mmCIF file of C-alpha atoms in Angstrom:
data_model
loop_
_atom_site.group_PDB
_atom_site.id
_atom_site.type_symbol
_atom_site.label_atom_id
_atom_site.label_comp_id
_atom_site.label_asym_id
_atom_site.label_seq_id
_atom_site.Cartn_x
_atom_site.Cartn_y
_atom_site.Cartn_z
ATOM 1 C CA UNK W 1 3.481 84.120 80.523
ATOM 2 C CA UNK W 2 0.308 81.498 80.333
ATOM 3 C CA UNK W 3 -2.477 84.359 80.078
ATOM 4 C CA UNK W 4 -4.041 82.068 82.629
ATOM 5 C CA UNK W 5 -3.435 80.912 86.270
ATOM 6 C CA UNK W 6 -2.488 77.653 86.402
ATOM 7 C CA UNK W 7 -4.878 75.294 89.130
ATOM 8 C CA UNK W 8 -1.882 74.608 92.048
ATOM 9 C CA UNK W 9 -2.285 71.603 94.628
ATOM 10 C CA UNK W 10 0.450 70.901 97.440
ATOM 11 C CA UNK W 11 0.193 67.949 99.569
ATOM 12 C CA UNK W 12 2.292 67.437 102.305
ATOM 13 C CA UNK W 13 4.234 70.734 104.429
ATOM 14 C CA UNK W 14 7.150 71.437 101.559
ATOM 15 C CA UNK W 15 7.693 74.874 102.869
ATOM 16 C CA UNK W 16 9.199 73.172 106.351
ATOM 17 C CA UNK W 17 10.334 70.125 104.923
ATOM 18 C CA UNK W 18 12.102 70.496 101.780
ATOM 19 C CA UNK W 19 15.726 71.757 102.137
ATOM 20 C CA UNK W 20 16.264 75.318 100.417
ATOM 21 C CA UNK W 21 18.687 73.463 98.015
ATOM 22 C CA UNK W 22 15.576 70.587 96.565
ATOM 23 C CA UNK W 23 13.102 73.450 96.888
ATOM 24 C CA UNK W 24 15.324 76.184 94.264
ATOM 25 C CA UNK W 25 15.536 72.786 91.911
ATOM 26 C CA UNK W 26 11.813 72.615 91.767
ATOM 27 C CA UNK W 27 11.636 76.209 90.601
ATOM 28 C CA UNK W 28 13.656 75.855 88.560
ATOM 29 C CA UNK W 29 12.158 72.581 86.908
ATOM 30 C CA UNK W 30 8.958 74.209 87.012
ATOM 31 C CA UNK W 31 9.607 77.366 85.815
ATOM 32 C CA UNK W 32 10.606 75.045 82.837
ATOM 33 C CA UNK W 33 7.360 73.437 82.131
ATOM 34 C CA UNK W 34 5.258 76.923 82.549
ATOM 35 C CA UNK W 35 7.568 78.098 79.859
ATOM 36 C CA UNK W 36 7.573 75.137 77.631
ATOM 37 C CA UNK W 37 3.688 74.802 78.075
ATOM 38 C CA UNK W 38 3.291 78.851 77.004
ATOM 39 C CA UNK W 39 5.309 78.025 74.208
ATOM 40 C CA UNK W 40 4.917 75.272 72.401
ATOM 41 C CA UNK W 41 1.170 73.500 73.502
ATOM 42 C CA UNK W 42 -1.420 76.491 73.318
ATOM 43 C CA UNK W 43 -3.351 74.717 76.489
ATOM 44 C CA UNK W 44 -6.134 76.979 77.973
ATOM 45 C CA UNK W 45 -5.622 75.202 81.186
ATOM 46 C CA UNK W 46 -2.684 73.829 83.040
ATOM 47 C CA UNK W 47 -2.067 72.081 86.591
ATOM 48 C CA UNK W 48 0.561 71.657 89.077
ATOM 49 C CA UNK W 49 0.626 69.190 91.563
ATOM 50 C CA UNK W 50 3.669 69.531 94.690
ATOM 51 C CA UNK W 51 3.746 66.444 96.869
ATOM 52 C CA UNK W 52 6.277 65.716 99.739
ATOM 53 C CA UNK W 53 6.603 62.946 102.403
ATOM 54 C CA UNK W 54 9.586 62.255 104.971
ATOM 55 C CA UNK W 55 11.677 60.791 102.089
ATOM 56 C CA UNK W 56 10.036 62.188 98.226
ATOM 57 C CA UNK W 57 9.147 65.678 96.537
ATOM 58 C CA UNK W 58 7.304 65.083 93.145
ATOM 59 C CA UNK W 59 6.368 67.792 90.900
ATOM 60 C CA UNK W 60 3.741 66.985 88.460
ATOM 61 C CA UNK W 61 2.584 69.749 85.475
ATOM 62 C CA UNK W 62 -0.203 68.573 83.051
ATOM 63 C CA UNK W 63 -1.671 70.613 80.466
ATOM 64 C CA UNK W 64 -4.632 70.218 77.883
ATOM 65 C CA UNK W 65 -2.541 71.596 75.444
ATOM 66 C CA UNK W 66 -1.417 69.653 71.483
ATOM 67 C CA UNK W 67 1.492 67.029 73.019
ATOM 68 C CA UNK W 68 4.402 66.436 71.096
ATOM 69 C CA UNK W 69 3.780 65.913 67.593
ATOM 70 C CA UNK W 70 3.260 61.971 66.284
ATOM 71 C CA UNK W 71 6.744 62.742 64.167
ATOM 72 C CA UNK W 72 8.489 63.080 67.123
ATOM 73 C CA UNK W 73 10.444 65.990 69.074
ATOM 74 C CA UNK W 74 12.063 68.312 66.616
ATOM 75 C CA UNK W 75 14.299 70.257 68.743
ATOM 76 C CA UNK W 76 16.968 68.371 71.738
ATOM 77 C CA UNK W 77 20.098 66.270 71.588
ATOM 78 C CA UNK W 78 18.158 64.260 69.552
ATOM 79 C CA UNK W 79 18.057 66.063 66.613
ATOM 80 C CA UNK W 80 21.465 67.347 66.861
ATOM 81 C CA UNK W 81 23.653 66.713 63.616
ATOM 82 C CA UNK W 82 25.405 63.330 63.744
ATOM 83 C CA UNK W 83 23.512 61.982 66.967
ATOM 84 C CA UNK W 84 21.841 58.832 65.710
ATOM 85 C CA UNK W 85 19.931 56.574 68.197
#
């Protein structure tokens, strides 16, 4: 999908501590932002970052990819026809 590995940190014990229910909603978010970073920001590199505590999970993708134009998103709800901020 990339045509690179992606650098992957965890910190914390996720695999016993994050219900199977949290954990399928981070794949899923994830799986999101590998796509969307293949896609649409032609990075060479990309990072992921899974930290968990007793009460948090955080999920944290960076890329060095191009960033969302300066004109704004161009796809969304926000472009939809009629939908006016």
């Amino acid at each position: 999908m990339l045509g690179f590995a992606p650098g992957m940190r965890m910190e914390g014990v996720p695999d016993t501590r994050v219900s199977r229910e949290i954990a399928d909603h981070v794949v899923a978010v994830l799986s999101e932002a590998l796509t969307n970073i293949a896609r649409h920001a032609r990075a060479d590199r990309a990072d992921v970052v899974l930290t968990e505590d007793s009460h948090h999970v955080r999920l944290t993708v960076s890329d060095n990819g191009v960033g969302i134009p300066s004109e704004g998103r161009r796809s969304g709800p926000g472009s939809w026809a009629g939908n006016r901020s």
